[in-house]
PDB file of C-alpha atoms (C1' of nucleotides) in Angstrom:
ATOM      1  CA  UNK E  13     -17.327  -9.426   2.657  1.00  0.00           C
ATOM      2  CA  UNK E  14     -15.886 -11.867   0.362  1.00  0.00           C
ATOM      3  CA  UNK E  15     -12.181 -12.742  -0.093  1.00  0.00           C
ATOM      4  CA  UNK E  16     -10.672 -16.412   0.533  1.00  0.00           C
ATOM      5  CA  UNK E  17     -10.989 -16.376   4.142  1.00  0.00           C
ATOM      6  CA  UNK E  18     -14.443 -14.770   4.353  1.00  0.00           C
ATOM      7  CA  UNK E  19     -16.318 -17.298   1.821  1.00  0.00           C
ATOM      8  CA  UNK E  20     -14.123 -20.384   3.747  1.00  0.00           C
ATOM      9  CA  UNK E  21     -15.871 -18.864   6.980  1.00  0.00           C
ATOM     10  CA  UNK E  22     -19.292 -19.020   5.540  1.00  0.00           C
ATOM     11  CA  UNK E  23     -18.861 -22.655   4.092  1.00  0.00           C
ATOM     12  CA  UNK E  24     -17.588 -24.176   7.338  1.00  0.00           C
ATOM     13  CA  UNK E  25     -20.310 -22.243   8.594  1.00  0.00           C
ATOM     14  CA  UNK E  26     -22.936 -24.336   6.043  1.00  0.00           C
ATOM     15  CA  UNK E  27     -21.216 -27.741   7.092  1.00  0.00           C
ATOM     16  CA  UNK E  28     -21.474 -27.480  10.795  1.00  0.00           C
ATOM     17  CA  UNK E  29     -22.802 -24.518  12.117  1.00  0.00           C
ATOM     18  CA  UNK E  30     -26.014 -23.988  10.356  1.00  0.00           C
ATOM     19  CA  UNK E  31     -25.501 -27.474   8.625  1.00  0.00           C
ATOM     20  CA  UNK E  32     -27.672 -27.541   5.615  1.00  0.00           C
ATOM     21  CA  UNK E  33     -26.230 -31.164   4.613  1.00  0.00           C
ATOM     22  CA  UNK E  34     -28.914 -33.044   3.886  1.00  0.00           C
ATOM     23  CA  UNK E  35     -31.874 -30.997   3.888  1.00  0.00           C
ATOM     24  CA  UNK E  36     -34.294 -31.006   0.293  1.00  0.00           C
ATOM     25  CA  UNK E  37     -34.883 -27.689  -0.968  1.00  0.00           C
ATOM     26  CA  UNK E  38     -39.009 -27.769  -1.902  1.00  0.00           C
ATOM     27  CA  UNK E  39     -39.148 -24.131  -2.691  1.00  0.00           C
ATOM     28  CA  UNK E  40     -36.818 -21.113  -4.067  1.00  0.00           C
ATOM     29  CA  UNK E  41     -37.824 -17.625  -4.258  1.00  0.00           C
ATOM     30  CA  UNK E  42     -36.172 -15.296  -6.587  1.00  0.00           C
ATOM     31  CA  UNK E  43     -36.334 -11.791  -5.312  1.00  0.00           C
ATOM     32  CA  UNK E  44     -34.567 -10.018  -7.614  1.00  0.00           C
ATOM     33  CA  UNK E  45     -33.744 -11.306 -11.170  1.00  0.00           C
ATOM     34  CA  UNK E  46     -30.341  -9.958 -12.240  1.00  0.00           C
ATOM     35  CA  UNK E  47     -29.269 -12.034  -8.665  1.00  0.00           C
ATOM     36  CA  UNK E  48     -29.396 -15.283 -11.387  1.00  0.00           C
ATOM     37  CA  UNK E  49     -26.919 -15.597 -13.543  1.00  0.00           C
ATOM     38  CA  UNK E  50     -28.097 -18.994 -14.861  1.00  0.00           C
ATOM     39  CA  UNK E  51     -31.069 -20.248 -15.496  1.00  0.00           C
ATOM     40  CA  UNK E  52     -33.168 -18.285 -16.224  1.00  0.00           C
ATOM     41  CA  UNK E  53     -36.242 -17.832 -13.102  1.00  0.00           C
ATOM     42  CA  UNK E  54     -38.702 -20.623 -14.482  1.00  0.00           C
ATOM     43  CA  UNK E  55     -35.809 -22.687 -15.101  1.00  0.00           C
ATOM     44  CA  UNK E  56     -34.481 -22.122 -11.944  1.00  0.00           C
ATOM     45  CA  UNK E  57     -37.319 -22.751  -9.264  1.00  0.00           C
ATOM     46  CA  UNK E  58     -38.313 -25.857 -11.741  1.00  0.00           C
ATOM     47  CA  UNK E  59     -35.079 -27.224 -11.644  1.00  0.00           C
ATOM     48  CA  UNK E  60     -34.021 -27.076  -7.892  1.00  0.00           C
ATOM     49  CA  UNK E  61     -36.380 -28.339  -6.254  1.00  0.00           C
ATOM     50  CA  UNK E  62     -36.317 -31.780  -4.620  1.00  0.00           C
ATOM     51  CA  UNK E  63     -32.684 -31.275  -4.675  1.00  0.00           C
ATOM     52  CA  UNK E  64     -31.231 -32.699  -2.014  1.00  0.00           C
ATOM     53  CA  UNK E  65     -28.100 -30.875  -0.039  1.00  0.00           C
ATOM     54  CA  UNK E  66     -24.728 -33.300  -0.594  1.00  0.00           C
ATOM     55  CA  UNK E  67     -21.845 -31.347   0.351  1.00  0.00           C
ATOM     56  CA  UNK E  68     -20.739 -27.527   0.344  1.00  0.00           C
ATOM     57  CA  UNK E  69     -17.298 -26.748  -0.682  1.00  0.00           C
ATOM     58  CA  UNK E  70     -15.204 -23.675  -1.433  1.00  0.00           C
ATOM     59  CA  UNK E  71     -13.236 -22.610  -5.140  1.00  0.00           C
ATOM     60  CA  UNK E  72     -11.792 -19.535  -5.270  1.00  0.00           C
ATOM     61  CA  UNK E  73     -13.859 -17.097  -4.065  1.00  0.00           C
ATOM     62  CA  UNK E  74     -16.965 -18.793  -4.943  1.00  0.00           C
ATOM     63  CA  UNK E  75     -19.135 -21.128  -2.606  1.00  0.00           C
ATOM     64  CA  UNK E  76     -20.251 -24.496  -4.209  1.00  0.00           C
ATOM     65  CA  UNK E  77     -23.067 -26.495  -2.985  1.00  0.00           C
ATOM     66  CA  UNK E  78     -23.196 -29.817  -4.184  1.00  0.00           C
ATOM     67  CA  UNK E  79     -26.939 -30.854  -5.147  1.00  0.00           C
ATOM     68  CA  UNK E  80     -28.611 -34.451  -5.702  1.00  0.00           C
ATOM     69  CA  UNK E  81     -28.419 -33.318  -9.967  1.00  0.00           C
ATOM     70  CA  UNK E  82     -27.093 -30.227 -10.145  1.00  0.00           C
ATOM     71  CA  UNK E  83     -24.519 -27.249  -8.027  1.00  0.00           C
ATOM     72  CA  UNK E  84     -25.540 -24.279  -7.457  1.00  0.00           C
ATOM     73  CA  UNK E  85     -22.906 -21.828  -7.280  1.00  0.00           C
ATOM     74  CA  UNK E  86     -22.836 -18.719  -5.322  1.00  0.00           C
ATOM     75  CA  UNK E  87     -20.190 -16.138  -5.860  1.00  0.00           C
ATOM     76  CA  UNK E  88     -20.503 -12.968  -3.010  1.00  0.00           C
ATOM     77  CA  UNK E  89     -19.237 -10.192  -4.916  1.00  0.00           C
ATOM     78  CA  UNK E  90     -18.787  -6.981  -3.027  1.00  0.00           C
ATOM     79  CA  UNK E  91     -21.648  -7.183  -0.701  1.00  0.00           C
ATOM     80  CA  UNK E  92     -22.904 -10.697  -0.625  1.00  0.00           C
ATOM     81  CA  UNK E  93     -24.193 -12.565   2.745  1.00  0.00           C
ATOM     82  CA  UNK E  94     -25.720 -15.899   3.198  1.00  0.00           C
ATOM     83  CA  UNK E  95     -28.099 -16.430   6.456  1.00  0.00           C
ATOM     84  CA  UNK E  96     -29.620 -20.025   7.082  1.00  0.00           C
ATOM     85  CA  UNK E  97     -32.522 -19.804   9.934  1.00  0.00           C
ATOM     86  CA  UNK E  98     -36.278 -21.099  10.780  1.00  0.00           C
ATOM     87  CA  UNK E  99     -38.964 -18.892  11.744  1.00  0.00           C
ATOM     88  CA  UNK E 100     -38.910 -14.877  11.362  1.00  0.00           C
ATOM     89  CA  UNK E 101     -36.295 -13.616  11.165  1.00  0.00           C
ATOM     90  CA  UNK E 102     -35.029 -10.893  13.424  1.00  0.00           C
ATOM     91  CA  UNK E 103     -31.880  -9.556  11.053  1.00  0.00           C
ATOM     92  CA  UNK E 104     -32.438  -7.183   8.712  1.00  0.00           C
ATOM     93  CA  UNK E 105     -33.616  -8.986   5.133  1.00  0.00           C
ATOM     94  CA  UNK E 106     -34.283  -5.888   3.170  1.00  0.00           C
ATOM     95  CA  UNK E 107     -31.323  -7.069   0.562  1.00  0.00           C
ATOM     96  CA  UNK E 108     -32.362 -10.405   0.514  1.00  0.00           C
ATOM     97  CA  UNK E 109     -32.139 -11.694  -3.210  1.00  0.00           C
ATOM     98  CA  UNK E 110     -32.461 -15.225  -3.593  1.00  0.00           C
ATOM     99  CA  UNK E 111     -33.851 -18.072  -0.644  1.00  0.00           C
ATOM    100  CA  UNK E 112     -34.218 -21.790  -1.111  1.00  0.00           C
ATOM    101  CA  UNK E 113     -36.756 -23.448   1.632  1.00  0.00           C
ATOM    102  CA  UNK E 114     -35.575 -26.678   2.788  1.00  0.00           C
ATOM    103  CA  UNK E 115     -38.214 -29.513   3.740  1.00  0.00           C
ATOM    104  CA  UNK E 116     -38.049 -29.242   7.522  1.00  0.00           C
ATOM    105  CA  UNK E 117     -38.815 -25.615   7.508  1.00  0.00           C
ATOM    106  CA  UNK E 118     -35.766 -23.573   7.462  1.00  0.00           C
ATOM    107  CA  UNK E 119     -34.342 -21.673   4.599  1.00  0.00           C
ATOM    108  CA  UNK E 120     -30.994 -20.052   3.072  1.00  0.00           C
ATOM    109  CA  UNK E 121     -31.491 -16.661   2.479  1.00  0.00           C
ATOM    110  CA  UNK E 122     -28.608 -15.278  -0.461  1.00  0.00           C
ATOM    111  CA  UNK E 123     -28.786 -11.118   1.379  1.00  0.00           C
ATOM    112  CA  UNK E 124     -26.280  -9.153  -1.300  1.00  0.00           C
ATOM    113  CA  UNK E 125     -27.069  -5.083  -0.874  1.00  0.00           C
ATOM    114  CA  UNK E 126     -25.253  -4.049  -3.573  1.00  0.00           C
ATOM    115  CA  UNK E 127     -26.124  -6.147  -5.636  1.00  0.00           C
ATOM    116  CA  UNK E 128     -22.970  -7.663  -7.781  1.00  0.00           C
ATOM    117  CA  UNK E 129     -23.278 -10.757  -6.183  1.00  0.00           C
ATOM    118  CA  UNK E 130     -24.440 -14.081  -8.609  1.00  0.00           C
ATOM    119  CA  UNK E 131     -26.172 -17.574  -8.343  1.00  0.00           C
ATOM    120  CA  UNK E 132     -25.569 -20.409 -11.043  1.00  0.00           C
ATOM    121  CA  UNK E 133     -27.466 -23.377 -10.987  1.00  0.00           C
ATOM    122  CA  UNK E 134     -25.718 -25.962 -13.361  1.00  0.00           C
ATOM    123  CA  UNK E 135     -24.799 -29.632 -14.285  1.00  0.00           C
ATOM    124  CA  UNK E 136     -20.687 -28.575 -14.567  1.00  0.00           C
ATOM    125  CA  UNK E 137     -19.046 -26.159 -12.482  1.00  0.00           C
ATOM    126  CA  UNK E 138     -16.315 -26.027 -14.807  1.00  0.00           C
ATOM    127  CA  UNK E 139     -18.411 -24.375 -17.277  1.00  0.00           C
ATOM    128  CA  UNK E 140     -18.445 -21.226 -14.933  1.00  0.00           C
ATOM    129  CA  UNK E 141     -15.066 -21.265 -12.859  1.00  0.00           C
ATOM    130  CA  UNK E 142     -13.097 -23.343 -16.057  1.00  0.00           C
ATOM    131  CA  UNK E 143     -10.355 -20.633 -16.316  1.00  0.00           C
ATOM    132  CA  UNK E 144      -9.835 -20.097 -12.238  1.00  0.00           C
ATOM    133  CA  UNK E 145      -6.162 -20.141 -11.338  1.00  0.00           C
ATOM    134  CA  UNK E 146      -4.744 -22.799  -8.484  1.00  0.00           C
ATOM    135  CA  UNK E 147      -5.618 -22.913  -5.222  1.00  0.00           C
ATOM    136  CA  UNK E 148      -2.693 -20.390  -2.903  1.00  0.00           C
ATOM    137  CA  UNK E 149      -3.493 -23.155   0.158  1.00  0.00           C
ATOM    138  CA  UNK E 150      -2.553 -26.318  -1.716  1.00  0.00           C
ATOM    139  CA  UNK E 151       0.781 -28.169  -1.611  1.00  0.00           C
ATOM    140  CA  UNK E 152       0.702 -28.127  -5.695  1.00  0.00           C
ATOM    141  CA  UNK E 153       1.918 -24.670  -5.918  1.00  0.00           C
ATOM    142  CA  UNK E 154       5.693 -25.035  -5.212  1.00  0.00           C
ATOM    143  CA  UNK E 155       7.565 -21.883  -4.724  1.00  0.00           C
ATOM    144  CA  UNK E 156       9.447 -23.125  -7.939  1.00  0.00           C
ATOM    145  CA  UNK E 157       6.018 -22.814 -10.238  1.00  0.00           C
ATOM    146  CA  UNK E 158       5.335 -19.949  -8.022  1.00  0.00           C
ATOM    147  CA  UNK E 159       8.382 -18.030  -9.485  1.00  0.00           C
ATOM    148  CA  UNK E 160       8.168 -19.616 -12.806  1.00  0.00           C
ATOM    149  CA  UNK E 161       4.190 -17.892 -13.200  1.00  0.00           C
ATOM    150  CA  UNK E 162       5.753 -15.088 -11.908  1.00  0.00           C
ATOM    151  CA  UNK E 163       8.330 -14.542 -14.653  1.00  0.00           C
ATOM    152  CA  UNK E 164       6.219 -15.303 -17.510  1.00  0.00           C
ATOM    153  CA  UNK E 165       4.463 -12.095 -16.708  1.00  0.00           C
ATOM    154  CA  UNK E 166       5.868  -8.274 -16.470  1.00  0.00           C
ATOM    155  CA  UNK E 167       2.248  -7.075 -14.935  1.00  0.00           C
ATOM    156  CA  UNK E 168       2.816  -5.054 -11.870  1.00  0.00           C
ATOM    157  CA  UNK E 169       2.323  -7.680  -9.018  1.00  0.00           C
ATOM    158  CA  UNK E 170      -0.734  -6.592  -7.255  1.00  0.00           C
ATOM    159  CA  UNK E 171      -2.936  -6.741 -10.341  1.00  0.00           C
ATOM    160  CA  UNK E 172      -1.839 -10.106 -11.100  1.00  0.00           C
ATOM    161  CA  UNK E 173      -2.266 -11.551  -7.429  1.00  0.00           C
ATOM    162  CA  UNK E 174      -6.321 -10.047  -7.985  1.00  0.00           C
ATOM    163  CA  UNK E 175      -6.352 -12.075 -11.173  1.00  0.00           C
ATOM    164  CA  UNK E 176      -8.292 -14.936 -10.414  1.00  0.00           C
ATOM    165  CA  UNK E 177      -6.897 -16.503 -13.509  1.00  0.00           C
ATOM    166  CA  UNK E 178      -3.502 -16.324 -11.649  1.00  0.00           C
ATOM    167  CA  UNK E 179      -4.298 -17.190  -8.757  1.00  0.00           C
ATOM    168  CA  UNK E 180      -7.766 -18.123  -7.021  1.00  0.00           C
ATOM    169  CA  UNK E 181      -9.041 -16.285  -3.586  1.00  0.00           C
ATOM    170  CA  UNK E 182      -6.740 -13.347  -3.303  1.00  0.00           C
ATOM    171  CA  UNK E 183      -8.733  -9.723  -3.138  1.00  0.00           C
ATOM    172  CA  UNK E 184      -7.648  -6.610  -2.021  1.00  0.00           C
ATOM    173  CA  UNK E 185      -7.001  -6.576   1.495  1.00  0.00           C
ATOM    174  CA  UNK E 186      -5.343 -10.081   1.557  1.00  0.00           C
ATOM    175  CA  UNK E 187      -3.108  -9.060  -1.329  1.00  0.00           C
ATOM    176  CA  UNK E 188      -2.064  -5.751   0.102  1.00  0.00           C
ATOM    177  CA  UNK E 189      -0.928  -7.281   3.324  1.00  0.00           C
ATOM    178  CA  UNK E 190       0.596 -10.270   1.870  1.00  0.00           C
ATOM    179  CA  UNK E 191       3.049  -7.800  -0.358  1.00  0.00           C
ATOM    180  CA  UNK E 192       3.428  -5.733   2.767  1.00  0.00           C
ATOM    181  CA  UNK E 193       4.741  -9.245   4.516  1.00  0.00           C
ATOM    182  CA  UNK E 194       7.032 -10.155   1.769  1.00  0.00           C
ATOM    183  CA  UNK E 195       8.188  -6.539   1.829  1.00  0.00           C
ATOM    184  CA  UNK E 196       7.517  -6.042  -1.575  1.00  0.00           C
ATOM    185  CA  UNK E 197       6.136  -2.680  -3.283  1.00  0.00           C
ATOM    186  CA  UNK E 198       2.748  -3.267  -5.261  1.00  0.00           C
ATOM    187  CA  UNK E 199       3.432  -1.714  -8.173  1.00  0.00           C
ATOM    188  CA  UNK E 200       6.755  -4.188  -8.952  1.00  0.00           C
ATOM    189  CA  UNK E 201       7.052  -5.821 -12.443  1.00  0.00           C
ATOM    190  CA  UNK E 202       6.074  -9.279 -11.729  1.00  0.00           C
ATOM    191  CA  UNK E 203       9.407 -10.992 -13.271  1.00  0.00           C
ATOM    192  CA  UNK E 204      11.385  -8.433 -11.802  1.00  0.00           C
ATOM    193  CA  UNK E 205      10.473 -10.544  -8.656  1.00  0.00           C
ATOM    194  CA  UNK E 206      13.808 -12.867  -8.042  1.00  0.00           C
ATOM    195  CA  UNK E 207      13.299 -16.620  -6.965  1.00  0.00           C
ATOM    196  CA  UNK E 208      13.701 -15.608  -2.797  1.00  0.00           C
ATOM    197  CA  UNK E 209      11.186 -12.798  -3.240  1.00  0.00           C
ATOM    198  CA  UNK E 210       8.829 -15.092  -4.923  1.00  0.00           C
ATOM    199  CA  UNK E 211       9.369 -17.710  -2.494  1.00  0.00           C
ATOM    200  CA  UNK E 212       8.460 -14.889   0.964  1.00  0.00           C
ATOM    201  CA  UNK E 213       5.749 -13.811  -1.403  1.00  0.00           C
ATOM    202  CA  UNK E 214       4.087 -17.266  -1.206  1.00  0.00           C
ATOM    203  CA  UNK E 215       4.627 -17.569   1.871  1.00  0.00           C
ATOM    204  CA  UNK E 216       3.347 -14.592   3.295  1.00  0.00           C
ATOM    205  CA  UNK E 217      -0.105 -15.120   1.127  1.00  0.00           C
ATOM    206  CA  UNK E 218      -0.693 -18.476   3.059  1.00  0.00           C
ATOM    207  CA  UNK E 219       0.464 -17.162   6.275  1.00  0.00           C
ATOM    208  CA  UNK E 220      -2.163 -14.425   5.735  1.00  0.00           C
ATOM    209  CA  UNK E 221      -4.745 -16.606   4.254  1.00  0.00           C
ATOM    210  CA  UNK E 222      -4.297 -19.253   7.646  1.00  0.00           C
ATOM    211  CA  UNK E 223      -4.525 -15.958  10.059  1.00  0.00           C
ATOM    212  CA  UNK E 224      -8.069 -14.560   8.413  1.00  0.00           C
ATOM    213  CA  UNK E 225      -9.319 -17.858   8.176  1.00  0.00           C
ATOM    214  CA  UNK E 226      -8.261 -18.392  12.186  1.00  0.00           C
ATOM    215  CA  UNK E 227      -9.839 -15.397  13.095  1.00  0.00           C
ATOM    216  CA  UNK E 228     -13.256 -16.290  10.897  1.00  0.00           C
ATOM    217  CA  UNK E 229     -12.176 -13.721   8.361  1.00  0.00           C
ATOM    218  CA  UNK E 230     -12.598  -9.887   8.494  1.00  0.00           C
ATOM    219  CA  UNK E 231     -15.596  -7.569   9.725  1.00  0.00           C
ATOM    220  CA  UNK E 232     -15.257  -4.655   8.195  1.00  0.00           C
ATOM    221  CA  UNK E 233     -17.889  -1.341   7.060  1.00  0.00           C
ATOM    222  CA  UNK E 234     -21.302  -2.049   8.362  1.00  0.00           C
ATOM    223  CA  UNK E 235     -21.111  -5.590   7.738  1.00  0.00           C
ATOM    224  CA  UNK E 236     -20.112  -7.751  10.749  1.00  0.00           C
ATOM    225  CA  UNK E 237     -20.418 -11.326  10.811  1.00  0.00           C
ATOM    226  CA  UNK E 238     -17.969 -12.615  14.087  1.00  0.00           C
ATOM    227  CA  UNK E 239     -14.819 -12.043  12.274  1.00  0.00           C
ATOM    228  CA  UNK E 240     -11.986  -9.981  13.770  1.00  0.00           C
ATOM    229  CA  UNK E 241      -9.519  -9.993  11.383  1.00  0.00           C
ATOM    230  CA  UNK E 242      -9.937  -6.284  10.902  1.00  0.00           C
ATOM    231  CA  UNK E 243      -8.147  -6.023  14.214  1.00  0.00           C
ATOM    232  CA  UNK E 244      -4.555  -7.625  12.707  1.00  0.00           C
ATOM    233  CA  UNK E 245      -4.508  -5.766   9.720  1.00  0.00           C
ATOM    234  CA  UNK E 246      -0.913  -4.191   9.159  1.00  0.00           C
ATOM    235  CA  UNK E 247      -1.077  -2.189   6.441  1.00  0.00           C
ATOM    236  CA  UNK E 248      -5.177  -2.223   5.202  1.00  0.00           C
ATOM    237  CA  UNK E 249      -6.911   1.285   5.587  1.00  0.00           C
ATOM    238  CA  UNK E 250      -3.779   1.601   7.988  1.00  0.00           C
ATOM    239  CA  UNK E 251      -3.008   5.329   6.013  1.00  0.00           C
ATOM    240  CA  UNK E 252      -1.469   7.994   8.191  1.00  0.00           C
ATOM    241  CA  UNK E 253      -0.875   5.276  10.642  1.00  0.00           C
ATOM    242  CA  UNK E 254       2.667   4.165  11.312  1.00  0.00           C
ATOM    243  CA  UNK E 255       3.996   1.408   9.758  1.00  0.00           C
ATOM    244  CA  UNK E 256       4.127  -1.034  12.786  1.00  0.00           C
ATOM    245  CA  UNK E 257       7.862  -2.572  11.674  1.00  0.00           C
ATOM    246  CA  UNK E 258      10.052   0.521  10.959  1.00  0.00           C
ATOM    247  CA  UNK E 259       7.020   3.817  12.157  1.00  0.00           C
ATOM    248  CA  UNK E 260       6.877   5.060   8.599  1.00  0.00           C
ATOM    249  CA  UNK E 261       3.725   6.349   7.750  1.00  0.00           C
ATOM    250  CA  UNK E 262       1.136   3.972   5.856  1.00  0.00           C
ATOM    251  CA  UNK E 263       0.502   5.416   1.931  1.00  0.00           C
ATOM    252  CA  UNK E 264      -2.824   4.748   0.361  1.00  0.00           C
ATOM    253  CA  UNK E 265      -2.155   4.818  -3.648  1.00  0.00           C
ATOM    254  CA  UNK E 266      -4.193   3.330  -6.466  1.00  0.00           C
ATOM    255  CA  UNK E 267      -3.374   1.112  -8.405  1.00  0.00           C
ATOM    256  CA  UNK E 268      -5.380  -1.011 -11.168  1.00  0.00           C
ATOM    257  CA  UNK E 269      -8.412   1.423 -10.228  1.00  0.00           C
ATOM    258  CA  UNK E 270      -8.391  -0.571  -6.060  1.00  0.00           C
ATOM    259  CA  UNK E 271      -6.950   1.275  -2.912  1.00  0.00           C
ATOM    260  CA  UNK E 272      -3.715   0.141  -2.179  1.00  0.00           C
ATOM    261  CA  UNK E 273      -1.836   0.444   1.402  1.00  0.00           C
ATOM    262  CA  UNK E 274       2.134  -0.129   2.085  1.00  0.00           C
ATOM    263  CA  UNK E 275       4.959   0.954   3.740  1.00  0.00           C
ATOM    264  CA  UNK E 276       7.060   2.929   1.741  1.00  0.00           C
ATOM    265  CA  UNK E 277      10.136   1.977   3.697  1.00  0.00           C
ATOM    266  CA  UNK E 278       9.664  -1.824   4.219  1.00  0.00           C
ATOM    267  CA  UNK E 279       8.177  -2.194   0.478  1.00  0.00           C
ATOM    268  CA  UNK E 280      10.530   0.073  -1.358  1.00  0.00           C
ATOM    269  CA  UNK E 281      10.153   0.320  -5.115  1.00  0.00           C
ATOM    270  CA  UNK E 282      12.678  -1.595  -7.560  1.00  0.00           C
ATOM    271  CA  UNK E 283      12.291  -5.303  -5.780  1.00  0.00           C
TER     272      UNK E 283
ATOM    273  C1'  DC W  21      -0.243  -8.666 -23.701  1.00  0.00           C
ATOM    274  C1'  DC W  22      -0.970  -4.678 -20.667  1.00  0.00           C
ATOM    275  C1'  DT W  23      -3.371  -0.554 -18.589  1.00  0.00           C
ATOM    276  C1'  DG W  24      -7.097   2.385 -17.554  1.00  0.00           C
ATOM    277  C1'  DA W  25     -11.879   3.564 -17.520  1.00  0.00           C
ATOM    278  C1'  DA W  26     -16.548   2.420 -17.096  1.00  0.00           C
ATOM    279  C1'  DA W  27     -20.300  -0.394 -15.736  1.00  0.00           C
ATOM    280  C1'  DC W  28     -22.971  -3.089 -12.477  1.00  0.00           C
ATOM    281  C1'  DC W  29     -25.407  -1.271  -7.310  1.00  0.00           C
ATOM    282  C1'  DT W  30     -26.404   0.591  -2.428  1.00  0.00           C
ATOM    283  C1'  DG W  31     -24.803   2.666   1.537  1.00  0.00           C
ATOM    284  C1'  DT W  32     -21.645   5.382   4.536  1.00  0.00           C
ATOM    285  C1'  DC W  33     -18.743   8.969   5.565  1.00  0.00           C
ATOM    286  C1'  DT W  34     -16.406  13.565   4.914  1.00  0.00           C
ATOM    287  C1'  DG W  35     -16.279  18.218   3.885  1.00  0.00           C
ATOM    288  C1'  DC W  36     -18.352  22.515   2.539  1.00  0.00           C
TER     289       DC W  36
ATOM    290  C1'  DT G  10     -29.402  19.853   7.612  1.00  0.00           C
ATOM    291  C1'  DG G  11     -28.402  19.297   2.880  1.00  0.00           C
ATOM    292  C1'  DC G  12     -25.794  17.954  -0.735  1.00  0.00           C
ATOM    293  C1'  DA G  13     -21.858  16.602  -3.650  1.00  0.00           C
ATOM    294  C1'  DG G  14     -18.182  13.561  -3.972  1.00  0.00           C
ATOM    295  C1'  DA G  15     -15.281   9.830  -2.632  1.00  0.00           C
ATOM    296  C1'  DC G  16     -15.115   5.360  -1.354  1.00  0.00           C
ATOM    297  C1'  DA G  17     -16.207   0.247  -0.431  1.00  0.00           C
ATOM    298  C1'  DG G  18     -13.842  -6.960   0.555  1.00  0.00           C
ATOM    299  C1'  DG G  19     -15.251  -7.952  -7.134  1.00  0.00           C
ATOM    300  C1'  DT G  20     -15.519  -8.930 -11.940  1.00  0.00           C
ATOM    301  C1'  DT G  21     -16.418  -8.033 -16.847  1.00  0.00           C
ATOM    302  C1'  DT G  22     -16.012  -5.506 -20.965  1.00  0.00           C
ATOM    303  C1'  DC G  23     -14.166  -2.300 -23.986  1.00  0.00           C
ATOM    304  C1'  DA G  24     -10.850   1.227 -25.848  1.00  0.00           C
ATOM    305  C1'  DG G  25      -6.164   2.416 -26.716  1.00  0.00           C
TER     306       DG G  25
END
DNA sequence: CCTGAAACCTGTCTGC
DNA sequence: TGCAGACAGGTTTCAG
């Protein structure tokens, strides 16, 4: 589920939807171990509970939720879900791998199927997202530093925009359609990229960032959660399908060992 | 510094 | 129907 748009979904989702702000967690079940990435399990339950909720914010691709000591950290992965409810439940909670039980009886359930997803529960957050690039969304990133990270690196672009170092939020759908915006081919040397390329580039991320986060993010395999940005995608498991600018057919290629989708005609090799 | 491959996992879909 | 293989929204680690 989890790019930028998806995880900023599920956090607006904690702060007024399901609104765990201010509930005390009195009990955490660990359901499968590996789920933890720090502490370790007697640590953990010890450790969290009596926490009060304070606030739940977004970095990068990772959810943060603010506790009376501590944050615990929750980072989706591939797979990763979260599901806040009272009483039995009615979903299905056979991939359920971590759930805190707040004081007035309803509980956050962490649901991850494949399993990649992780929990931290620490003092600093910066000791586990220290090296996360800037936010795309925030006015700090001019189109001038923009180009400037751009040039210092000759990495073909859609490799780098998947670097969270780079950048923090962008996976692989958001990244192939915000090339296939800026008309740019995913394989281009990123200081090949000239100042006005850079500057559509940025652009197009944000624009594509605002429209998924609009539409609640994306819904896509089996795992539906109200998004419908799967319906807007341009270029995203679009292969075979014609381009909707210029008709061309949609290619699917790899590159950096991810699926990637683009128009051969609008993003034409050589920047 | 860069690229590619493999690993971590479960589930779905396609083709024979 | 069965079964092999490819593939999936991510990240880390290691070899070359």
């Amino acid at each position: 589920m989890p790019e930028l748009p998806e995880v900023e979904t599920i956090v607006r989702g904690l702060r007024a939807a399901d609104n765990i702000i201010g509930k005390t967690i009195i009990n955490s079940r660990v359901l499968w171990q590996r789920s933890l990435a720090v502490p370790l399990f007697d640590d953990f339950q010890q450790f969290i509970n009596g926490q009060q909720v304070l606030d739940v914010i977004r970095r990068g691709k990772f959810i943060v939720i603010k506790l009376t000591r501590q944050s615990l950290l929750i980072h989706l992965r591939m797979s990763g879900d979260i599901f806040v409810e009272s009483g039995e439940t009615s979903r299905n909670n056979k991939h359920d791998r971590v759930i805190l039980e707040f004081s007035d009886g309803s509980r956050m359930a962490f649901n991850d199927t494949r399993k990649f997803g992780r929990v931290w529960l620490v003092d600093d957050p910066q000791m586990v997202f220290g090296k996360l690039g800037q936010e795309p969304l925030e006015d700090s990133l001019t189109s001038e530093l923009f180009f400037e990270k751009l040039s210092r690196s000759k990495r073909q672009i859609k490799p780098l925009l998947l670097d969270q170092t780079f950048l923090s939020g962008l996976g692989n759908i958001y990244t192939d359609e915000s090339l296939f915006l800026a008309g740019i081919h995913p394989s281009t040397p990123a200081n090949a990229i000239v100042f006005e390329k850079a500057e559509l580039l940025l652009k197009a991320i944000r624009e594509v960032l605002l429209e998924g986060i609009k539409r609640n993010g994306a819904s896509i395999d089996w795992v539906y959660r109200g998004g419908d940005f799967q319906n807007y995608f341009k270029v995203y498991q679009r292969d075979g399908k014609p381009c909707q600018r210029c008709g061309t057919s949609v290619q699917r290629i790899t590159i950096g060992q991810r699926g990637t989708h683009f128009c051969p005609h609008c993003q034409p090799e050589i920047a």
